[in-house]
Amino acid sequence: AQSVTQPDIHITVSEGASLELRCNYSYGATPYLFWYVQSPGQGLQLLLKYFSGDTLVQGIKGFEAEFKRSQSSFNLRKPSVHWSDAAEYFCAVGAGNNDMRFGAGTRLTVKP
Amino acid sequence: NAGVTQTPKFRVLKTGQSMTLLCAQDMNHEYMYWYRQDPGMGLRLIHYSVGEGTTAKGEVPDGYNVSRLKKQNFLLGLESAAPSQTSVYFCASRPSGSNNEQFFGPGTRLTVL
């Protein structure tokens, strides 16, 4: 079965600094990959997704992610973090039609 | 267009009590899902449905039952609640052929004392 690892439980960055959140997955075939964001007390909002094609995908709110098959990674990046980006971020891998596995999440704190 | 809605938003139960969580979607999606979210564990799939009248077990189905009598509704039941079921429950839905891209509800926070 597929699995997802987010190595960083908590990351703190200064406002305006760049951000990279790591995600590694385990799956035998080409997976469908997702990044979701969850603000406190809210549901999950899709940031971006990768199904096939160009390995650098753009998402909402200025986020992007790069699929690297050789490293089994799908890291999320943002060039300049805003205070409103403080939230929890989940990487997920979808395999087949009904099996979605989520990472444990990375909590992002943004310092003024 | 409300998307995916969940009722109730919060609930406190005593051990052994029963309750039903309701998920509704107005997007005519075929697939619906119930997850639980626990600290440090991400979301785990409890049950899912691929269409009206069908349900299937996910990763952590024990202690839960589900029903999908209408396409727009997906109910999650706890027959005899246990403290281990204290969690935040999320419902999600998606159309067929969407490569598993799911749309999530706002969640229900359940505490079992």
Coordinates of N, CA, C and O in Angstrom, one line a residue, chain A residues 2-112:
Chain A
Q2 N 0.3 2.3 -0.6 CA 1.1 3.5 -0.6 C 1.2 4.2 0.7 O 0.4 3.9 1.6
S3 N 2.2 5.0 0.9 CA 2.4 5.8 2.2 C 3.0 7.1 1.9 O 3.6 7.3 0.8
V4 N 2.8 8.0 2.8 CA 3.3 9.4 2.6 C 4.1 9.8 3.9 O 3.6 9.5 5.0
T5 N 5.2 10.4 3.7 CA 6.0 10.9 4.9 C 6.3 12.3 4.7 O 6.8 12.8 3.7
Q6 N 5.9 13.1 5.8 CA 6.3 14.5 5.9 C 7.2 14.6 7.0 O 6.8 14.5 8.2
P7 N 8.5 14.8 6.7 CA 9.5 14.6 7.8 C 9.5 15.7 8.8 O 9.9 15.5 10.0
D8 N 8.9 16.9 8.5 CA 8.9 18.0 9.4 C 7.6 18.2 10.0 O 6.6 18.5 9.3
I9 N 7.5 18.1 11.3 CA 6.3 18.2 12.0 C 5.9 19.7 12.1 O 4.7 20.1 12.0
H10 N 6.9 20.5 12.4 CA 6.7 22.0 12.6 C 7.8 22.7 12.0 O 9.0 22.4 12.2
I11 N 7.5 23.8 11.2 CA 8.5 24.7 10.6 C 8.1 26.1 11.0 O 6.9 26.5 10.9
T12 N 9.1 26.9 11.3 CA 8.9 28.3 11.5 C 9.7 29.1 10.5 O 10.9 28.8 10.4
V13 N 9.1 30.0 9.9 CA 9.8 30.9 8.9 C 9.4 32.3 9.2 O 8.4 32.6 9.7
S14 N 10.3 33.2 8.8 CA 10.0 34.7 8.9 C 9.2 35.1 7.7 O 9.3 34.6 6.6
E15 N 8.3 36.1 7.9 CA 7.5 36.6 6.8 C 8.4 37.1 5.7 O 9.4 37.8 6.1
G16 N 8.2 36.8 4.5 CA 9.0 37.2 3.4 C 10.1 36.2 3.0 O 10.6 36.3 1.9
A17 N 10.3 35.3 3.9 CA 11.3 34.3 3.6 C 10.7 33.2 2.7 O 9.5 33.1 2.5
S18 N 11.6 32.4 2.1 CA 11.2 31.3 1.2 C 10.8 30.1 2.1 O 11.2 30.0 3.2
L19 N 10.0 29.2 1.5 CA 9.5 28.1 2.2 C 9.6 26.8 1.3 O 9.4 26.9 0.1
E20 N 10.0 25.7 1.9 CA 9.9 24.4 1.3 C 9.5 23.4 2.3 O 10.1 23.2 3.4
L21 N 8.4 22.7 2.0 CA 7.8 21.7 2.8 C 8.1 20.4 2.1 O 7.7 20.2 0.9
R22 N 8.6 19.4 2.8 CA 9.0 18.2 2.2 C 7.9 17.1 2.3 O 7.2 17.0 3.2
C23 N 7.9 16.3 1.2 CA 7.0 15.2 1.1 C 7.6 14.0 0.4 O 8.1 14.2 -0.8
N24 N 7.6 12.9 1.0 CA 8.1 11.7 0.3 C 7.0 10.6 0.3 O 6.3 10.5 1.2
Y25 N 6.9 9.9 -0.8 CA 5.9 8.9 -0.9 C 6.4 7.6 -1.3 O 7.6 7.5 -1.8
S26 N 5.6 6.6 -1.0 CA 6.0 5.2 -1.4 C 4.8 4.7 -2.2 O 3.7 4.6 -1.7
Y27 N 5.1 4.3 -3.5 CA 4.0 3.8 -4.3 C 4.7 3.1 -5.5 O 5.6 3.6 -6.0
G28 N 4.1 2.0 -6.0 CA 4.7 1.3 -7.0 C 4.6 1.8 -8.4 O 5.4 1.6 -9.3
A29 N 3.6 2.6 -8.6 CA 3.3 3.2 -10.0 C 3.4 4.7 -9.9 O 3.7 5.3 -8.8
T30 N 3.1 5.4 -10.9 CA 3.0 6.8 -10.9 C 1.8 7.3 -10.1 O 0.6 6.9 -10.5
P31 N 2.0 8.0 -9.0 CA 0.8 8.3 -8.2 C 0.2 9.6 -8.6 O 0.7 10.4 -9.4
Y32 N -1.0 9.8 -8.1 CA -1.6 11.2 -8.1 C -1.2 11.8 -6.8 O -1.4 11.3 -5.7
L33 N -0.7 13.0 -6.9 CA -0.1 13.7 -5.7 C -0.8 15.0 -5.5 O -1.2 15.7 -6.4
F34 N -1.0 15.3 -4.2 CA -1.8 16.5 -3.8 C -1.1 17.2 -2.6 O -0.5 16.5 -1.8
W35 N -1.3 18.5 -2.5 CA -1.0 19.3 -1.3 C -2.3 20.0 -0.9 O -2.9 20.7 -1.7
Y36 N -2.7 19.8 0.4 CA -3.8 20.5 0.9 C -3.3 21.4 2.1 O -2.3 21.1 2.7
V37 N -4.1 22.5 2.3 CA -3.8 23.3 3.4 C -5.0 23.4 4.4 O -6.2 23.3 3.9
Q38 N -4.8 23.4 5.6 CA -5.9 23.4 6.6 C -5.6 24.6 7.6 O -4.6 24.5 8.4
S39 N -6.4 25.6 7.6 CA -6.4 26.6 8.6 C -7.1 26.1 9.9 O -7.9 25.3 9.8
P40 N -6.7 26.7 11.0 CA -7.3 26.3 12.3 C -8.8 26.2 12.3 O -9.5 27.2 11.9
G41 N -9.4 25.1 12.6 CA -10.8 24.9 12.7 C -11.5 24.8 11.4 O -12.7 24.8 11.3
Q42 N -10.7 24.7 10.3 CA -11.3 24.6 9.0 C -11.1 23.2 8.3 O -10.3 22.4 8.8
G43 N -11.8 23.0 7.2 CA -11.5 21.8 6.4 C -10.3 22.0 5.6 O -9.5 22.9 5.7
L44 N -10.1 21.0 4.7 CA -8.9 21.0 3.8 C -9.2 21.7 2.5 O -10.2 21.4 1.9
Q45 N -8.3 22.5 2.1 CA -8.4 23.2 0.8 C -7.3 22.7 -0.1 O -6.1 22.7 0.3
L46 N -7.6 22.4 -1.3 CA -6.6 21.9 -2.3 C -5.7 23.1 -2.7 O -6.2 24.1 -3.2
L47 N -4.4 22.9 -2.6 CA -3.4 23.9 -3.1 C -3.0 23.6 -4.5 O -3.0 24.5 -5.3
L48 N -2.7 22.3 -4.8 CA -2.2 21.9 -6.1 C -2.2 20.4 -6.2 O -2.4 19.7 -5.2
K49 N -2.1 20.0 -7.4 CA -2.1 18.5 -7.7 C -1.2 18.2 -8.9 O -1.0 19.0 -9.7
Y50 N -0.8 16.9 -8.9 CA 0.0 16.4 -10.0 C -0.6 15.1 -10.4 O -0.7 14.2 -9.6
F51 N -0.9 15.0 -11.7 CA -1.4 13.8 -12.3 C -0.4 13.2 -13.3 O -0.1 12.0 -13.3
S52 N 0.1 14.1 -14.2 CA 1.0 13.6 -15.2 C 1.6 14.9 -15.9 O 1.1 16.0 -15.6
G53 N 2.6 14.7 -16.8 CA 3.0 15.8 -17.6 C 4.1 16.6 -16.8 O 5.0 16.0 -16.2
D54 N 4.1 17.9 -17.0 CA 5.1 18.8 -16.4 C 5.3 18.5 -14.9 O 4.3 18.6 -14.2
T55 N 6.5 18.3 -14.5 CA 6.7 17.9 -13.1 C 6.7 19.1 -12.2 O 6.7 18.9 -11.0
L56 N 6.7 20.3 -12.7 CA 6.6 21.5 -11.8 C 5.1 22.0 -12.0 O 4.7 22.4 -13.1
V57 N 4.4 22.0 -10.9 CA 3.0 22.4 -10.9 C 2.8 23.6 -10.1 O 3.4 23.8 -9.0
Q58 N 1.9 24.5 -10.6 CA 1.6 25.7 -9.9 C 0.2 25.6 -9.3 O -0.7 24.9 -9.8
G59 N 0.1 26.2 -8.1 CA -1.1 26.1 -7.4 C -1.7 27.5 -7.0 O -1.2 28.5 -7.5
I60 N -2.6 27.5 -6.1 CA -3.2 28.7 -5.6 C -2.3 29.4 -4.6 O -1.4 28.7 -4.1
K61 N -2.5 30.6 -4.3 CA -1.8 31.4 -3.3 C -0.3 31.5 -3.5 O 0.5 31.6 -2.5
G62 N 0.2 31.3 -4.7 CA 1.6 31.4 -5.0 C 2.4 30.2 -4.7 O 3.7 30.3 -4.8
F63 N 1.8 29.1 -4.4 CA 2.5 27.9 -4.1 C 2.8 27.1 -5.4 O 2.1 27.2 -6.4
E64 N 3.9 26.3 -5.4 CA 4.3 25.4 -6.4 C 4.9 24.2 -5.8 O 5.3 24.2 -4.7
A65 N 4.9 23.1 -6.6 CA 5.5 21.8 -6.1 C 6.1 21.1 -7.3 O 5.7 21.3 -8.5
E66 N 7.2 20.4 -7.0 CA 7.9 19.7 -8.0 C 7.9 18.2 -7.7 O 8.3 17.7 -6.7
F67 N 7.5 17.4 -8.7 CA 7.5 16.0 -8.6 C 8.8 15.5 -9.1 O 9.2 15.7 -10.2
K68 N 9.5 14.7 -8.3 CA 10.8 14.1 -8.6 C 10.7 12.6 -8.4 O 10.7 12.1 -7.3
R69 N 10.5 11.9 -9.6 CA 10.3 10.5 -9.5 C 11.5 9.8 -8.9 O 11.3 8.8 -8.1
S70 N 12.7 10.2 -9.2 CA 13.9 9.5 -8.8 C 14.0 9.6 -7.2 O 14.7 8.7 -6.6
Q71 N 13.5 10.6 -6.7 CA 13.6 10.8 -5.2 C 12.3 10.5 -4.5 O 12.2 10.6 -3.3
S72 N 11.2 10.1 -5.3 CA 9.9 9.8 -4.7 C 9.5 11.0 -3.8 O 9.0 10.8 -2.7
S73 N 9.6 12.2 -4.4 CA 9.3 13.4 -3.6 C 8.3 14.3 -4.3 O 8.3 14.3 -5.6
F74 N 7.7 15.1 -3.6 CA 6.7 16.1 -4.1 C 6.7 17.3 -3.1 O 5.8 17.5 -2.4
N75 N 7.8 18.0 -3.1 CA 8.0 19.1 -2.2 C 7.3 20.4 -2.6 O 7.2 20.8 -3.8
L76 N 6.7 21.0 -1.6 CA 5.9 22.3 -1.8 C 6.8 23.5 -1.5 O 7.6 23.5 -0.5
R77 N 6.7 24.5 -2.4 CA 7.6 25.7 -2.2 C 6.8 26.9 -2.4 O 5.7 27.0 -3.1
K78 N 7.3 28.0 -1.8 CA 6.7 29.3 -2.0 C 7.9 30.3 -1.8 O 8.6 30.2 -0.8
P79 N 8.1 31.2 -2.7 CA 9.2 32.1 -2.7 C 9.2 33.1 -1.6 O 10.3 33.5 -1.0
S80 N 8.0 33.6 -1.2 CA 8.0 34.6 -0.1 C 6.7 34.3 0.7 O 5.6 34.5 0.2
V81 N 6.9 34.0 1.9 CA 5.8 33.6 2.8 C 5.1 34.8 3.4 O 5.7 35.8 3.8
H82 N 3.8 34.7 3.4 CA 2.9 35.8 4.0 C 2.4 35.3 5.4 O 2.2 34.1 5.6
W83 N 2.1 36.2 6.3 CA 1.6 35.8 7.6 C 0.3 34.9 7.5 O 0.1 34.0 8.3
S84 N -0.5 35.1 6.4 CA -1.7 34.4 6.3 C -1.4 32.9 5.8 O -2.4 32.1 5.8
D85 N -0.2 32.6 5.5 CA 0.1 31.2 5.1 C 0.3 30.3 6.3 O 0.4 29.1 6.2
A86 N 0.3 30.8 7.5 CA 0.4 30.0 8.7 C -0.8 29.1 8.8 O -2.0 29.5 8.8
A87 N -0.5 27.8 8.8 CA -1.6 26.7 8.7 C -0.9 25.4 8.8 O 0.3 25.3 9.0
E88 N -1.7 24.3 8.6 CA -1.1 23.0 8.6 C -1.2 22.5 7.1 O -2.3 22.7 6.5
Y89 N -0.2 21.9 6.7 CA -0.1 21.5 5.3 C 0.0 19.9 5.2 O 0.8 19.3 5.9
F90 N -0.8 19.4 4.3 CA -0.9 17.9 4.2 C -0.5 17.5 2.7 O -1.1 18.1 1.8
C91 N 0.4 16.6 2.6 CA 0.7 16.0 1.4 C -0.1 14.7 1.3 O -0.3 14.0 2.3
A92 N -0.6 14.3 0.1 CA -1.4 13.1 0.0 C -1.1 12.5 -1.4 O -0.8 13.1 -2.3
V93 N -1.2 11.1 -1.3 CA -1.0 10.4 -2.6 C -2.3 9.5 -2.8 O -2.8 8.9 -1.9
G94 N -2.8 9.6 -4.0 CA -3.9 8.9 -4.4 C -3.5 7.8 -5.3 O -2.8 8.0 -6.3
A95 N -4.1 6.6 -5.1 CA -3.7 5.4 -5.9 C -5.0 4.7 -6.2 O -5.7 4.4 -5.2
G96 N -5.3 4.4 -7.4 CA -6.6 3.7 -7.7 C -7.6 4.8 -7.5 O -7.4 6.0 -7.3
N97 N -8.8 4.4 -7.4 CA -9.9 5.3 -7.3 C -10.3 5.7 -5.9 O -10.8 6.8 -5.7
N98 N -10.0 4.9 -4.9 CA -10.6 5.2 -3.6 C -9.6 5.0 -2.5 O -10.0 4.8 -1.4
D99 N -8.3 5.1 -2.8 CA -7.3 4.9 -1.7 C -6.5 6.2 -1.7 O -5.5 6.3 -2.5
M100 N -6.7 7.1 -0.8 CA -5.9 8.3 -0.6 C -5.2 8.2 0.7 O -5.9 8.0 1.7
R101 N -3.9 8.4 0.7 CA -3.2 8.3 1.9 C -2.6 9.7 2.2 O -2.0 10.3 1.3
F102 N -2.7 10.1 3.4 CA -2.2 11.5 3.8 C -1.0 11.3 4.7 O -0.9 10.4 5.5
G103 N -0.1 12.3 4.6 CA 1.0 12.5 5.5 C 0.4 13.0 6.8 O -0.7 13.4 6.9
A104 N 1.3 13.0 7.8 CA 0.9 13.4 9.2 C 0.7 14.9 9.3 O 0.2 15.4 10.3
G105 N 1.2 15.7 8.3 CA 1.1 17.1 8.3 C 2.3 17.9 8.8 O 3.1 17.3 9.5
T106 N 2.5 19.1 8.3 CA 3.5 20.0 8.7 C 2.8 21.3 9.1 O 2.1 21.9 8.3
R107 N 3.1 21.7 10.4 CA 2.5 22.9 10.9 C 3.5 24.1 10.6 O 4.6 24.0 11.0
L108 N 3.0 25.1 9.9 CA 3.8 26.2 9.5 C 3.5 27.4 10.4 O 2.3 27.8 10.5
T109 N 4.5 27.9 11.1 CA 4.4 29.2 11.8 C 5.1 30.3 11.1 O 6.3 30.0 10.6
V110 N 4.6 31.5 11.0 CA 5.2 32.6 10.3 C 5.5 33.7 11.3 O 4.6 34.2 12.0
K111 N 6.8 34.0 11.5 CA 7.2 35.1 12.4 C 7.1 36.4 11.7 O 7.5 36.5 10.5
P112 N 6.7 37.4 12.4 CA 6.6 38.8 11.8 C 8.0 39.3 11.4 O 9.0 38.9 12.0

